[in-house]
């Protein structure tokens, strides 16, 4: 690939800054600063440095954002802040994987790896999404059983079996809430809220805490993000590949 593209992809600077760095001899390829922006480099076999720091080329980037409420899961929006406004990396092709509602918080993966994104969202892959929620009123054994059997939420098919666990019970008082964990393997529109509505209950707070093998880093405050570690990225990729083989 071209040297200037490699440096731009790795966020070494804007295209014009990169040209300038190259002109100033700040960029080296295998130790030599006699380089040109158009020069072809092989990131697997050659060492590229900028200001003496080695640039490790990564084809795709993977970020986990702790999505705050009041921002939309989209690239652009005329009214609200979007999840992309929280990400300083502005490379083309970066998009959120799936959607969380305006008022839902928690784990959102943002990547330019379209294949991983497609596979994580594919209904055939049954990737587990784990939510923690606060529900108005008391969640009962009958609700747990209804979630397990599958619910009619107004779509053609019942929901796939979901695991509902009560973390703490609301008192039998008006205004009391139960804290629950819900594990679903689909990603239908407003799915968790519609499942609770189907058993006559209302979600008052919703947060995604895991998607497949990826768990929300509890050190991230709402609105903060970080790159996935190599282990996190490799486990996710492996999961999708393994599940692909199972089909
Ligand atoms: N289910 C919902 O109802 N909302 C979300 O944001 C995610 C899952």
mmCIF file with all atom_site columns, C-alpha atoms in Angstrom, residues 7-134:
data_model
loop_
_atom_site.group_PDB
_atom_site.id
_atom_site.type_symbol
_atom_site.label_atom_id
_atom_site.label_alt_id
_atom_site.label_comp_id
_atom_site.label_asym_id
_atom_site.label_entity_id
_atom_site.label_seq_id
_atom_site.pdbx_PDB_ins_code
_atom_site.Cartn_x
_atom_site.Cartn_y
_atom_site.Cartn_z
_atom_site.occupancy
_atom_site.B_iso_or_equiv
_atom_site.pdbx_formal_charge
_atom_site.auth_seq_id
_atom_site.auth_comp_id
_atom_site.auth_asym_id
_atom_site.auth_atom_id
_atom_site.pdbx_PDB_model_num
ATOM 1   C CA . UNK A 1 7   ? 0.179   6.686   7.788  1.00 0.00 ? 7   UNK A CA 1
ATOM 2   C CA . UNK A 1 8   ? -3.239  8.308   7.314  1.00 0.00 ? 8   UNK A CA 1
ATOM 3   C CA . UNK A 1 9   ? -5.050  5.043   8.179  1.00 0.00 ? 9   UNK A CA 1
ATOM 4   C CA . UNK A 1 10  ? -3.017  4.811   11.354 1.00 0.00 ? 10  UNK A CA 1
ATOM 5   C CA . UNK A 1 11  ? -3.968  8.388   12.282 1.00 0.00 ? 11  UNK A CA 1
ATOM 6   C CA . UNK A 1 12  ? -0.399  9.735   12.036 1.00 0.00 ? 12  UNK A CA 1
ATOM 7   C CA . UNK A 1 13  ? -1.835  13.059  10.826 1.00 0.00 ? 13  UNK A CA 1
ATOM 8   C CA . UNK A 1 14  ? -3.867  14.627  8.060  1.00 0.00 ? 14  UNK A CA 1
ATOM 9   C CA . UNK A 1 15  ? -2.819  13.935  4.458  1.00 0.00 ? 15  UNK A CA 1
ATOM 10  C CA . UNK A 1 16  ? -1.099  17.323  4.240  1.00 0.00 ? 16  UNK A CA 1
ATOM 11  C CA . UNK A 1 17  ? 0.645   16.903  7.613  1.00 0.00 ? 17  UNK A CA 1
ATOM 12  C CA . UNK A 1 18  ? 1.856   13.488  6.505  1.00 0.00 ? 18  UNK A CA 1
ATOM 13  C CA . UNK A 1 19  ? 3.287   14.937  3.247  1.00 0.00 ? 19  UNK A CA 1
ATOM 14  C CA . UNK A 1 20  ? 5.050   17.545  5.342  1.00 0.00 ? 20  UNK A CA 1
ATOM 15  C CA . UNK A 1 21  ? 6.458   14.961  7.786  1.00 0.00 ? 21  UNK A CA 1
ATOM 16  C CA . UNK A 1 22  ? 7.774   12.954  4.828  1.00 0.00 ? 22  UNK A CA 1
ATOM 17  C CA . UNK A 1 23  ? 9.341   16.069  3.269  1.00 0.00 ? 23  UNK A CA 1
ATOM 18  C CA . UNK A 1 24  ? 10.954  16.945  6.601  1.00 0.00 ? 24  UNK A CA 1
ATOM 19  C CA . UNK A 1 25  ? 12.487  13.457  6.863  1.00 0.00 ? 25  UNK A CA 1
ATOM 20  C CA . UNK A 1 26  ? 10.388  12.542  9.930  1.00 0.00 ? 26  UNK A CA 1
ATOM 21  C CA . UNK A 1 27  ? 9.174   9.332   8.296  1.00 0.00 ? 27  UNK A CA 1
ATOM 22  C CA . UNK A 1 28  ? 11.443  6.363   7.704  1.00 0.00 ? 28  UNK A CA 1
ATOM 23  C CA . UNK A 1 29  ? 10.942  3.050   5.956  1.00 0.00 ? 29  UNK A CA 1
ATOM 24  C CA . UNK A 1 30  ? 13.403  0.398   7.088  1.00 0.00 ? 30  UNK A CA 1
ATOM 25  C CA . UNK A 1 31  ? 15.536  3.157   8.577  1.00 0.00 ? 31  UNK A CA 1
ATOM 26  C CA . UNK A 1 32  ? 15.745  5.324   5.471  1.00 0.00 ? 32  UNK A CA 1
ATOM 27  C CA . UNK A 1 33  ? 14.158  8.761   5.299  1.00 0.00 ? 33  UNK A CA 1
ATOM 28  C CA . UNK A 1 34  ? 14.537  8.911   1.515  1.00 0.00 ? 34  UNK A CA 1
ATOM 29  C CA . UNK A 1 35  ? 10.880  8.131   0.991  1.00 0.00 ? 35  UNK A CA 1
ATOM 30  C CA . UNK A 1 36  ? 7.967   9.520   -0.993 1.00 0.00 ? 36  UNK A CA 1
ATOM 31  C CA . UNK A 1 37  ? 4.243   9.651   -0.133 1.00 0.00 ? 37  UNK A CA 1
ATOM 32  C CA . UNK A 1 38  ? 3.398   7.485   -3.145 1.00 0.00 ? 38  UNK A CA 1
ATOM 33  C CA . UNK A 1 39  ? 5.965   4.839   -2.332 1.00 0.00 ? 39  UNK A CA 1
ATOM 34  C CA . UNK A 1 40  ? 4.569   1.308   -1.945 1.00 0.00 ? 40  UNK A CA 1
ATOM 35  C CA . UNK A 1 41  ? 5.275   -0.328  1.401  1.00 0.00 ? 41  UNK A CA 1
ATOM 36  C CA . UNK A 1 42  ? 4.495   -3.777  2.742  1.00 0.00 ? 42  UNK A CA 1
ATOM 37  C CA . UNK A 1 43  ? 3.378   -3.409  6.382  1.00 0.00 ? 43  UNK A CA 1
ATOM 38  C CA . UNK A 1 44  ? 4.033   -7.126  6.998  1.00 0.00 ? 44  UNK A CA 1
ATOM 39  C CA . UNK A 1 45  ? 7.710   -7.010  6.098  1.00 0.00 ? 45  UNK A CA 1
ATOM 40  C CA . UNK A 1 46  ? 8.803   -3.362  6.319  1.00 0.00 ? 46  UNK A CA 1
ATOM 41  C CA . UNK A 1 47  ? 9.225   -1.104  9.346  1.00 0.00 ? 47  UNK A CA 1
ATOM 42  C CA . UNK A 1 48  ? 7.636   2.322   9.091  1.00 0.00 ? 48  UNK A CA 1
ATOM 43  C CA . UNK A 1 49  ? 8.436   4.945   11.717 1.00 0.00 ? 49  UNK A CA 1
ATOM 44  C CA . UNK A 1 50  ? 7.087   8.460   12.186 1.00 0.00 ? 50  UNK A CA 1
ATOM 45  C CA . UNK A 1 51  ? 9.026   10.757  14.529 1.00 0.00 ? 51  UNK A CA 1
ATOM 46  C CA . UNK A 1 52  ? 11.034  7.680   15.516 1.00 0.00 ? 52  UNK A CA 1
ATOM 47  C CA . UNK A 1 53  ? 7.956   5.770   16.661 1.00 0.00 ? 53  UNK A CA 1
ATOM 48  C CA . UNK A 1 54  ? 7.135   2.521   14.907 1.00 0.00 ? 54  UNK A CA 1
ATOM 49  C CA . UNK A 1 55  ? 3.740   2.519   13.201 1.00 0.00 ? 55  UNK A CA 1
ATOM 50  C CA . UNK A 1 56  ? 2.059   -0.871  13.514 1.00 0.00 ? 56  UNK A CA 1
ATOM 51  C CA . UNK A 1 57  ? -0.391  -1.218  10.689 1.00 0.00 ? 57  UNK A CA 1
ATOM 52  C CA . UNK A 1 58  ? -3.792  -2.618  11.539 1.00 0.00 ? 58  UNK A CA 1
ATOM 53  C CA . UNK A 1 59  ? -6.250  -3.157  8.729  1.00 0.00 ? 59  UNK A CA 1
ATOM 54  C CA . UNK A 1 60  ? -9.281  -2.468  10.893 1.00 0.00 ? 60  UNK A CA 1
ATOM 55  C CA . UNK A 1 61  ? -9.909  -0.717  14.184 1.00 0.00 ? 61  UNK A CA 1
ATOM 56  C CA . UNK A 1 62  ? -12.236 -1.861  16.943 1.00 0.00 ? 62  UNK A CA 1
ATOM 57  C CA . UNK A 1 63  ? -13.521 0.418   19.691 1.00 0.00 ? 63  UNK A CA 1
ATOM 58  C CA . UNK A 1 64  ? -15.857 -0.226  22.617 1.00 0.00 ? 64  UNK A CA 1
ATOM 59  C CA . UNK A 1 65  ? -17.938 2.778   23.607 1.00 0.00 ? 65  UNK A CA 1
ATOM 60  C CA . UNK A 1 66  ? -19.950 3.017   26.797 1.00 0.00 ? 66  UNK A CA 1
ATOM 61  C CA . UNK A 1 67  ? -22.870 4.704   25.061 1.00 0.00 ? 67  UNK A CA 1
ATOM 62  C CA . UNK A 1 68  ? -24.528 7.374   27.151 1.00 0.00 ? 68  UNK A CA 1
ATOM 63  C CA . UNK A 1 69  ? -28.274 8.042   27.040 1.00 0.00 ? 69  UNK A CA 1
ATOM 64  C CA . UNK A 1 70  ? -29.481 10.892  24.813 1.00 0.00 ? 70  UNK A CA 1
ATOM 65  C CA . UNK A 1 71  ? -27.352 10.059  21.815 1.00 0.00 ? 71  UNK A CA 1
ATOM 66  C CA . UNK A 1 72  ? -28.458 8.182   18.720 1.00 0.00 ? 72  UNK A CA 1
ATOM 67  C CA . UNK A 1 73  ? -26.774 5.132   17.263 1.00 0.00 ? 73  UNK A CA 1
ATOM 68  C CA . UNK A 1 74  ? -26.157 6.584   13.829 1.00 0.00 ? 74  UNK A CA 1
ATOM 69  C CA . UNK A 1 75  ? -23.383 8.273   11.927 1.00 0.00 ? 75  UNK A CA 1
ATOM 70  C CA . UNK A 1 76  ? -25.307 11.560  11.626 1.00 0.00 ? 76  UNK A CA 1
ATOM 71  C CA . UNK A 1 77  ? -28.418 13.113  13.083 1.00 0.00 ? 77  UNK A CA 1
ATOM 72  C CA . UNK A 1 78  ? -30.043 16.503  12.634 1.00 0.00 ? 78  UNK A CA 1
ATOM 73  C CA . UNK A 1 79  ? -31.216 16.777  16.250 1.00 0.00 ? 79  UNK A CA 1
ATOM 74  C CA . UNK A 1 80  ? -29.219 14.621  18.635 1.00 0.00 ? 80  UNK A CA 1
ATOM 75  C CA . UNK A 1 81  ? -25.612 13.923  19.327 1.00 0.00 ? 81  UNK A CA 1
ATOM 76  C CA . UNK A 1 82  ? -24.559 10.626  17.731 1.00 0.00 ? 82  UNK A CA 1
ATOM 77  C CA . UNK A 1 83  ? -22.368 7.852   19.082 1.00 0.00 ? 83  UNK A CA 1
ATOM 78  C CA . UNK A 1 84  ? -19.772 8.796   16.445 1.00 0.00 ? 84  UNK A CA 1
ATOM 79  C CA . UNK A 1 85  ? -19.404 12.252  18.035 1.00 0.00 ? 85  UNK A CA 1
ATOM 80  C CA . UNK A 1 86  ? -17.677 10.510  20.959 1.00 0.00 ? 86  UNK A CA 1
ATOM 81  C CA . UNK A 1 87  ? -15.036 8.889   18.738 1.00 0.00 ? 87  UNK A CA 1
ATOM 82  C CA . UNK A 1 88  ? -12.022 11.037  17.877 1.00 0.00 ? 88  UNK A CA 1
ATOM 83  C CA . UNK A 1 89  ? -10.979 8.700   15.040 1.00 0.00 ? 89  UNK A CA 1
ATOM 84  C CA . UNK A 1 90  ? -12.771 10.012  11.949 1.00 0.00 ? 90  UNK A CA 1
ATOM 85  C CA . UNK A 1 91  ? -11.650 7.398   9.421  1.00 0.00 ? 91  UNK A CA 1
ATOM 86  C CA . UNK A 1 92  ? -14.076 6.469   6.651  1.00 0.00 ? 92  UNK A CA 1
ATOM 87  C CA . UNK A 1 93  ? -16.072 3.297   7.179  1.00 0.00 ? 93  UNK A CA 1
ATOM 88  C CA . UNK A 1 94  ? -16.204 3.393   10.986 1.00 0.00 ? 94  UNK A CA 1
ATOM 89  C CA . UNK A 1 95  ? -19.733 2.493   12.076 1.00 0.00 ? 95  UNK A CA 1
ATOM 90  C CA . UNK A 1 96  ? -21.562 1.231   15.127 1.00 0.00 ? 96  UNK A CA 1
ATOM 91  C CA . UNK A 1 97  ? -22.392 -2.490  15.151 1.00 0.00 ? 97  UNK A CA 1
ATOM 92  C CA . UNK A 1 98  ? -26.138 -2.708  15.680 1.00 0.00 ? 98  UNK A CA 1
ATOM 93  C CA . UNK A 1 99  ? -28.265 -0.173  17.397 1.00 0.00 ? 99  UNK A CA 1
ATOM 94  C CA . UNK A 1 100 ? -29.110 0.895   20.925 1.00 0.00 ? 100 UNK A CA 1
ATOM 95  C CA . UNK A 1 101 ? -32.127 3.127   21.537 1.00 0.00 ? 101 UNK A CA 1
ATOM 96  C CA . UNK A 1 102 ? -31.700 6.822   22.323 1.00 0.00 ? 102 UNK A CA 1
ATOM 97  C CA . UNK A 1 103 ? -32.188 6.166   26.049 1.00 0.00 ? 103 UNK A CA 1
ATOM 98  C CA . UNK A 1 104 ? -30.239 2.872   26.213 1.00 0.00 ? 104 UNK A CA 1
ATOM 99  C CA . UNK A 1 105 ? -26.727 2.932   27.607 1.00 0.00 ? 105 UNK A CA 1
ATOM 100 C CA . UNK A 1 106 ? -23.801 0.574   27.501 1.00 0.00 ? 106 UNK A CA 1
ATOM 101 C CA . UNK A 1 107 ? -21.682 -1.525  25.229 1.00 0.00 ? 107 UNK A CA 1
ATOM 102 C CA . UNK A 1 108 ? -21.458 -0.490  21.606 1.00 0.00 ? 108 UNK A CA 1
ATOM 103 C CA . UNK A 1 109 ? -18.810 -1.843  19.285 1.00 0.00 ? 109 UNK A CA 1
ATOM 104 C CA . UNK A 1 110 ? -17.600 0.582   16.632 1.00 0.00 ? 110 UNK A CA 1
ATOM 105 C CA . UNK A 1 111 ? -15.473 -0.739  13.792 1.00 0.00 ? 111 UNK A CA 1
ATOM 106 C CA . UNK A 1 112 ? -14.668 -0.513  10.102 1.00 0.00 ? 112 UNK A CA 1
ATOM 107 C CA . UNK A 1 113 ? -14.517 -4.325  9.866  1.00 0.00 ? 113 UNK A CA 1
ATOM 108 C CA . UNK A 1 114 ? -17.699 -4.838  7.854  1.00 0.00 ? 114 UNK A CA 1
ATOM 109 C CA . UNK A 1 115 ? -17.392 -8.606  7.855  1.00 0.00 ? 115 UNK A CA 1
ATOM 110 C CA . UNK A 1 116 ? -17.233 -8.857  11.672 1.00 0.00 ? 116 UNK A CA 1
ATOM 111 C CA . UNK A 1 117 ? -20.089 -6.406  11.965 1.00 0.00 ? 117 UNK A CA 1
ATOM 112 C CA . UNK A 1 118 ? -22.239 -8.369  9.509  1.00 0.00 ? 118 UNK A CA 1
ATOM 113 C CA . UNK A 1 119 ? -21.523 -11.653 11.254 1.00 0.00 ? 119 UNK A CA 1
ATOM 114 C CA . UNK A 1 120 ? -22.195 -10.339 14.750 1.00 0.00 ? 120 UNK A CA 1
ATOM 115 C CA . UNK A 1 121 ? -25.554 -9.017  13.621 1.00 0.00 ? 121 UNK A CA 1
ATOM 116 C CA . UNK A 1 122 ? -26.579 -12.005 11.506 1.00 0.00 ? 122 UNK A CA 1
ATOM 117 C CA . UNK A 1 123 ? -29.626 -13.683 13.119 1.00 0.00 ? 123 UNK A CA 1
ATOM 118 C CA . UNK A 1 124 ? -28.185 -17.034 12.037 1.00 0.00 ? 124 UNK A CA 1
ATOM 119 C CA . UNK A 1 125 ? -25.191 -16.545 14.353 1.00 0.00 ? 125 UNK A CA 1
ATOM 120 C CA . UNK A 1 126 ? -27.280 -16.311 17.565 1.00 0.00 ? 126 UNK A CA 1
ATOM 121 C CA . UNK A 1 127 ? -24.733 -14.018 19.205 1.00 0.00 ? 127 UNK A CA 1
ATOM 122 C CA . UNK A 1 128 ? -25.805 -13.406 22.817 1.00 0.00 ? 128 UNK A CA 1
ATOM 123 C CA . UNK A 1 129 ? -26.506 -9.851  23.912 1.00 0.00 ? 129 UNK A CA 1
ATOM 124 C CA . UNK A 1 130 ? -26.684 -9.298  27.647 1.00 0.00 ? 130 UNK A CA 1
ATOM 125 C CA . UNK A 1 131 ? -28.667 -6.394  29.127 1.00 0.00 ? 131 UNK A CA 1
ATOM 126 C CA . UNK A 1 132 ? -29.164 -5.141  32.636 1.00 0.00 ? 132 UNK A CA 1
ATOM 127 C CA . UNK A 1 133 ? -32.450 -3.391  33.171 1.00 0.00 ? 133 UNK A CA 1
ATOM 128 C CA . UNK A 1 134 ? -34.679 -1.803  35.747 1.00 0.00 ? 134 UNK A CA 1
#
